[in-house]
GROMACS .gro file of C-alpha atoms in nm:
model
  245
    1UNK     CA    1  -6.115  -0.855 -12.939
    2UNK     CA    2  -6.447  -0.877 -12.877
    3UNK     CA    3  -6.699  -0.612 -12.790
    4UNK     CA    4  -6.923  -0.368 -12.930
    5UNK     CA    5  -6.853  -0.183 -13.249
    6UNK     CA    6  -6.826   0.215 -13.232
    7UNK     CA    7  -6.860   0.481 -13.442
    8UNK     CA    8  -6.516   0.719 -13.474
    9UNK     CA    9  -6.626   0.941 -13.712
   10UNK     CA   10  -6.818   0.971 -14.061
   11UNK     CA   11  -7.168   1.076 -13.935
   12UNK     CA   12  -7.368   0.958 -13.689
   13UNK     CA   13  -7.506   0.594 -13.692
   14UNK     CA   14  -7.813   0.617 -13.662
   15UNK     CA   15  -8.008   0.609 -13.999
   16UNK     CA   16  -8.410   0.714 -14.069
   17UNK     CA   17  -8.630   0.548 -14.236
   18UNK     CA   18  -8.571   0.590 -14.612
   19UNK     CA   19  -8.872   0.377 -14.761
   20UNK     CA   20  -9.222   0.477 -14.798
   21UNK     CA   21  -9.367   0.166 -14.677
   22UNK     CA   22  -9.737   0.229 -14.734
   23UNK     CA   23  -9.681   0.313 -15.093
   24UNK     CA   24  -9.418  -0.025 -15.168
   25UNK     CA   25  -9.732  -0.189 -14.983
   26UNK     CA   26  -9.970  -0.137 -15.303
   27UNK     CA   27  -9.699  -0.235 -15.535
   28UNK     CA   28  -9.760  -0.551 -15.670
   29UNK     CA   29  -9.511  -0.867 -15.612
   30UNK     CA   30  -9.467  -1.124 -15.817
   31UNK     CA   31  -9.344  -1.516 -15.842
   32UNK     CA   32  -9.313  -1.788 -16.103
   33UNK     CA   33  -9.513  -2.099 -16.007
   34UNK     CA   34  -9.229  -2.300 -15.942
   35UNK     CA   35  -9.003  -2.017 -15.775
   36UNK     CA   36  -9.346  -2.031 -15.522
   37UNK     CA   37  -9.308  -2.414 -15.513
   38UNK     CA   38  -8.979  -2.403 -15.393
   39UNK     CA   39  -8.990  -2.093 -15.153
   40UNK     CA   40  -9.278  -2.302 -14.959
   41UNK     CA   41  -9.048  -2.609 -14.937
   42UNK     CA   42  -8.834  -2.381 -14.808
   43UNK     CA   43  -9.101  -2.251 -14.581
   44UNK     CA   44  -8.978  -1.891 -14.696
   45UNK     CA   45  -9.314  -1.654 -14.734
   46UNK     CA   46  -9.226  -1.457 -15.072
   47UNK     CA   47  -9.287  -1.111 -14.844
   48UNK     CA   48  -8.958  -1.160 -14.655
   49UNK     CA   49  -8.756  -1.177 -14.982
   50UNK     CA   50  -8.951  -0.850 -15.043
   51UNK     CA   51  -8.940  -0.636 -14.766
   52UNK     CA   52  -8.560  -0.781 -14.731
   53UNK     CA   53  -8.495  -0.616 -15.095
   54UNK     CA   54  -8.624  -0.328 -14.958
   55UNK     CA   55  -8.476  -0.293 -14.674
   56UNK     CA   56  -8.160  -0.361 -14.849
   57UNK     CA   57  -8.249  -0.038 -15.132
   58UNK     CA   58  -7.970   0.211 -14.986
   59UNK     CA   59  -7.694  -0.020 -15.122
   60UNK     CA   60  -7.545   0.043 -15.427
   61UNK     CA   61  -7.371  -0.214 -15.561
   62UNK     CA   62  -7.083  -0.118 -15.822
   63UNK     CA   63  -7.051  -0.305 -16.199
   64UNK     CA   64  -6.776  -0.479 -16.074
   65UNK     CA   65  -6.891  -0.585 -15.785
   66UNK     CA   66  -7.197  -0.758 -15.933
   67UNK     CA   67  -6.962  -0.937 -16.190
   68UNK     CA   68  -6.860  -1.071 -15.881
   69UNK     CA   69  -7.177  -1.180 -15.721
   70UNK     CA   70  -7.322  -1.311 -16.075
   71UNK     CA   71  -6.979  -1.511 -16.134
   72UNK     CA   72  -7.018  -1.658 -15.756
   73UNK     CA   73  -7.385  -1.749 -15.793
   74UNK     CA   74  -7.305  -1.872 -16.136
   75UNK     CA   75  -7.097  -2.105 -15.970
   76UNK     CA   76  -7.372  -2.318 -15.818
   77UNK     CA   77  -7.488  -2.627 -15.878
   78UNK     CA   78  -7.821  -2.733 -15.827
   79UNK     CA   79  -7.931  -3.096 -15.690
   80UNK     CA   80  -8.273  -3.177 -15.536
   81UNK     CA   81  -8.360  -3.428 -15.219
   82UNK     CA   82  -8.697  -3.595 -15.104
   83UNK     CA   83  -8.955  -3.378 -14.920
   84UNK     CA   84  -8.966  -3.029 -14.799
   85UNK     CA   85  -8.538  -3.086 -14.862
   86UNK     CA   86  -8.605  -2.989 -15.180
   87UNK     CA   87  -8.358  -2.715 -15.341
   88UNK     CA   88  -8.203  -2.659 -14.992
   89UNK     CA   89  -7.844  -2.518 -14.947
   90UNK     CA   90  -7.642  -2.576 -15.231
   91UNK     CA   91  -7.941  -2.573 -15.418
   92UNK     CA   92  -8.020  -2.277 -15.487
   93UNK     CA   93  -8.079  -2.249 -15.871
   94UNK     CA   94  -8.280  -2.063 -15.942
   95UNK     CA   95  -8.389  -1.951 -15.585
   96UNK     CA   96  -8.089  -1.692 -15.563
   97UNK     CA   97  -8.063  -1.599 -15.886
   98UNK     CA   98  -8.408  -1.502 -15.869
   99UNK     CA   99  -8.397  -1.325 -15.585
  100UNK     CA  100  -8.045  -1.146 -15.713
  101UNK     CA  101  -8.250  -1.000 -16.063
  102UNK     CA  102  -8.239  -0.733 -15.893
  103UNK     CA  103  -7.979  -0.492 -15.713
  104UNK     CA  104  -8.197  -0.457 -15.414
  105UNK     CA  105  -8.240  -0.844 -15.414
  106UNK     CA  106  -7.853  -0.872 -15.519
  107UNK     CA  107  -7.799  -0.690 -15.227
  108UNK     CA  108  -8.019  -0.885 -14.946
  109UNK     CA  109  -7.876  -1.240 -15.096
  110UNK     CA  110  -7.511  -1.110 -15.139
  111UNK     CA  111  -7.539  -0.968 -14.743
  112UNK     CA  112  -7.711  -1.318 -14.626
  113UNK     CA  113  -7.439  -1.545 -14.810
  114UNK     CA  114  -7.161  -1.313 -14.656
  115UNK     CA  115  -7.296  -1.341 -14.302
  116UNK     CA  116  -7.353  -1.697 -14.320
  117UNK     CA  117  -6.957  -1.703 -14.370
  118UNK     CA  118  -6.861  -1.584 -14.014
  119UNK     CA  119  -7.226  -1.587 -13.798
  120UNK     CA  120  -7.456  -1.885 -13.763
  121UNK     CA  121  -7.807  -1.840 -13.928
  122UNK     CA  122  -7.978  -1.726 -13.654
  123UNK     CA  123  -7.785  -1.433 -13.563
  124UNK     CA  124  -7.762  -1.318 -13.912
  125UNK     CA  125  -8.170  -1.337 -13.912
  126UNK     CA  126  -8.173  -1.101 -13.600
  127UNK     CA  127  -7.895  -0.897 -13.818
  128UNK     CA  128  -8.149  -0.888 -14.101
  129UNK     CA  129  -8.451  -0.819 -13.845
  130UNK     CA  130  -8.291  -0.491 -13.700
  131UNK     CA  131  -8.197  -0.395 -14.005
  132UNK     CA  132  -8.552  -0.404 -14.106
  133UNK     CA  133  -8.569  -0.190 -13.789
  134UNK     CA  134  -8.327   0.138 -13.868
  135UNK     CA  135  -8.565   0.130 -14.241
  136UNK     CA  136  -8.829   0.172 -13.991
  137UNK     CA  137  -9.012  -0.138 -14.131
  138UNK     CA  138  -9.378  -0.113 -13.956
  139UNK     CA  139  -9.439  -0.414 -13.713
  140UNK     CA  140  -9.695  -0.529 -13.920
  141UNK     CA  141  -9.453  -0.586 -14.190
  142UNK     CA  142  -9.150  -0.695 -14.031
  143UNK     CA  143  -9.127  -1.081 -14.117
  144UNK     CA  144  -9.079  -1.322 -13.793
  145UNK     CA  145  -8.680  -1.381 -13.688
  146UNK     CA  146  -8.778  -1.769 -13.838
  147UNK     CA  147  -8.855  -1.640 -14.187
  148UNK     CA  148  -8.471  -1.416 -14.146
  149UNK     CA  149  -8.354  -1.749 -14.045
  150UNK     CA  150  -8.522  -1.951 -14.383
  151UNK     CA  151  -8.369  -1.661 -14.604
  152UNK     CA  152  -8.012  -1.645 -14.469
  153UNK     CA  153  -8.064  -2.065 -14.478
  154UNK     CA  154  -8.139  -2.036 -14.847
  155UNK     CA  155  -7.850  -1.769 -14.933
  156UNK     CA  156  -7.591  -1.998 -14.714
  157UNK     CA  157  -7.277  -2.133 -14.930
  158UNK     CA  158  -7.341  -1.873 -15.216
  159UNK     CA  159  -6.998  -1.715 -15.167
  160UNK     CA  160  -6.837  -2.019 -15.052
  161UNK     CA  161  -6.666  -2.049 -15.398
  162UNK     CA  162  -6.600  -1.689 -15.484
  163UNK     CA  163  -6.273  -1.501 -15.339
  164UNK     CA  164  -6.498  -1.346 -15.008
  165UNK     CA  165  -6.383  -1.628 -14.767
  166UNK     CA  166  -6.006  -1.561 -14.898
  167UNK     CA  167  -6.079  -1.200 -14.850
  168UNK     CA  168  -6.218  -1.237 -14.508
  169UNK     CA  169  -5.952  -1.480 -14.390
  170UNK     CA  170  -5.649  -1.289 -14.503
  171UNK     CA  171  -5.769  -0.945 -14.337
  172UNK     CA  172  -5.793  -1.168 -13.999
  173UNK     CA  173  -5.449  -1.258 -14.055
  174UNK     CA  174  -5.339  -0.956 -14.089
  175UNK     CA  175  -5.466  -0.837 -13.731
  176UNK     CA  176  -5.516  -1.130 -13.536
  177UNK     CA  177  -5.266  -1.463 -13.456
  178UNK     CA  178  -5.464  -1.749 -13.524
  179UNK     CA  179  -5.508  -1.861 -13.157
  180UNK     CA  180  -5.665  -1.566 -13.102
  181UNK     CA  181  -5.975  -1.625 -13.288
  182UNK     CA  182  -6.131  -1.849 -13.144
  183UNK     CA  183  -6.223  -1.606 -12.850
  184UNK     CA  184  -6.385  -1.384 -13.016
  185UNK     CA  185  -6.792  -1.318 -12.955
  186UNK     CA  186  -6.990  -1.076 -13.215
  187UNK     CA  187  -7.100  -0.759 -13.088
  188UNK     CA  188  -7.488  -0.734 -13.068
  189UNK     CA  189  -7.693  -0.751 -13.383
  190UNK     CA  190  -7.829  -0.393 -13.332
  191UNK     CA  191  -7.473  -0.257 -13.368
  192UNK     CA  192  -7.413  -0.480 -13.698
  193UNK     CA  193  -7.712  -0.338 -13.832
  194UNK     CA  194  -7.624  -0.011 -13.753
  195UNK     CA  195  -7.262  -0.076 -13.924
  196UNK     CA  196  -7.388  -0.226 -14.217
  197UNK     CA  197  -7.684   0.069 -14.272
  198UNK     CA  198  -7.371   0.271 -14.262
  199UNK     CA  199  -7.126   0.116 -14.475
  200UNK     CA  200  -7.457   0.145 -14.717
  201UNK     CA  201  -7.486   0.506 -14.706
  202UNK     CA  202  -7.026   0.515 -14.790
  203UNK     CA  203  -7.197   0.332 -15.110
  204UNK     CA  204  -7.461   0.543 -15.178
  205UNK     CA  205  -7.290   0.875 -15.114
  206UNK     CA  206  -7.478   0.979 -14.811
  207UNK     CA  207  -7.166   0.958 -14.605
  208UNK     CA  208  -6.809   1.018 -14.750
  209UNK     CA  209  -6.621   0.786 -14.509
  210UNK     CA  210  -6.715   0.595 -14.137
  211UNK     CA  211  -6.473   0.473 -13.943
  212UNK     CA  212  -6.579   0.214 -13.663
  213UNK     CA  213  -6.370   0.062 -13.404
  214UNK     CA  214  -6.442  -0.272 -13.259
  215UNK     CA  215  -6.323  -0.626 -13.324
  216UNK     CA  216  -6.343  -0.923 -13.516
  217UNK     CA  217  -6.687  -0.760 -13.660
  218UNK     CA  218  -6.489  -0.500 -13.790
  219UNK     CA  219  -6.295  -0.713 -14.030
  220UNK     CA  220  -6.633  -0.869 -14.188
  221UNK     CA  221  -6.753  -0.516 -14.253
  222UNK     CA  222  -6.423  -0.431 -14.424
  223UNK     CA  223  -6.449  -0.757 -14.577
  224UNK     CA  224  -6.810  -0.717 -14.743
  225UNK     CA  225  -6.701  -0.325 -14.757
  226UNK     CA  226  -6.452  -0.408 -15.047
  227UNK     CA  227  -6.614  -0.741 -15.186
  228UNK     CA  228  -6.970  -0.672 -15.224
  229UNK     CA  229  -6.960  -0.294 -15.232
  230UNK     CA  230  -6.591  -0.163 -15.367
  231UNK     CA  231  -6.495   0.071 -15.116
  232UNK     CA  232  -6.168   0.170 -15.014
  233UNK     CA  233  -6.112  -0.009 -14.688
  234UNK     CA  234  -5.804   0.072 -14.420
  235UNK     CA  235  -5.793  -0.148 -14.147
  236UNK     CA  236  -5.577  -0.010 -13.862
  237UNK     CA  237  -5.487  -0.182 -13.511
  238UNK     CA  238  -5.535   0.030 -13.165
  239UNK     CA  239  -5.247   0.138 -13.143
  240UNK     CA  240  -5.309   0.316 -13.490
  241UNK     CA  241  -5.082   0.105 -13.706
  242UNK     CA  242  -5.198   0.051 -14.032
  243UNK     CA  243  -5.197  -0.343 -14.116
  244UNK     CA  244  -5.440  -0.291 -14.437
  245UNK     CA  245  -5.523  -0.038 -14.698
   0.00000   0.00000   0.00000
């Protein structure tokens, strides 16, 4: 089930760059003195939490769904440890829920905490970095894979509480036997990206529908397709059986 995800139908994958860079470069970005603090023990540089927002602007993120990101980020507690530990993992208040103020920041948390569900943290940071790539981030603004690595490290265990895991495991289920997934590789981060900037532009009305064929990457976009963005999802098998709609 493994392989590399492929566009069926829905427009063509590959997205242009829809920021103007060199005018978000003269705007003006702001942190509290102890949001700083912490982002530095974190040794997160306050740019890639911007240029992540904005490379995260084509989602739009329905009421409902952002009742369900507030309720899971809510949910956390915060504890603190000696050193440059400080207000790792679980704590993240307020980290994330300053980052989340936001829908663009919403966005770029919500997609790190989802990743960190089914990817380790580095290949969600290369995720993140091409991305950065389809906005057409310019090189001197595109934060190092390390920094990707610090933010999806920060976001990690957001969603652990909320009913994404469920979500995600029960679509699995529903196409796979359970022996089976422990064979399964993710496709290259280039293709997620690509995915994901297209399951953005479902939300945003640029595209009606997109249908991609792959494997176990497919159920993680129809996963974060229905939990973070409130699209109608179908999940069908090869032989074109429906198992999910």
């Amino acid at each position: 089930m493994s392989g590399p995800l492929v566009p069926i139908g829905g427009g063509n994958f590959q997205q242009t760059g829809q920021v103007d860079w060199v005018s978000l470069s003269k705007i003006p970005v702001t942190f509290g003195l102890g949001v700083l603090v912490r982002l530095s023990k974190a040794e997160l540089d306050p740019a890639t939490i911007a240029i992540g927002g904005f490379a995260c602007n084509q989602f739009v993120i329905k009421t409902e769904a952002q009742k369900r990101i507030h309720d899971a980020f809510s949910s956390l507690k915060s504890f603190s440890s000696y050193g440059k530990l400080v207000w790792f993992g679980f704590g993240i208040k307020p980290i994330v829920k300053d980052l989340a103020d936001t829908e663009h920041g919403m966005a770029c948390v919500a997609l790190c905490a989802c990743m960190s569900i089914s990817y380790d943290s580095f290949y969600a940071a290369g995720v993140l970095r091409e991305l950065c790539k389809i906005r057409e981030t310019p090189p001197d603004f595109l934060p190092s894979i390390h920094q990707w690595k610090a933010l999806v490290n920060i976001c990690a265990g957001s969603v652990s509480n909320s009913k994404f895991p469920i979500l995600l495991e029960g679509l699995i289920r529903c196409v796979l036997p359970h022996a089976e997934v422990s064979l399964h590789q993710p496709t290259s981060t280039e293709a997620l990206a690509k995915a994901v900037g297209a399951i953005a532009d479902v939300s945003n009305g640029k595209l009606e529908n997109v249908t991609i064929a792959g494997g176990l990457d497919c159920i993680w976009l129809a996963a974060i397709s229905e939990w973070l963005l409130s699209l109608n999802v179908e999940i069908r098998r090869s032989s074109g059986l429906t198992v999910y709609k």
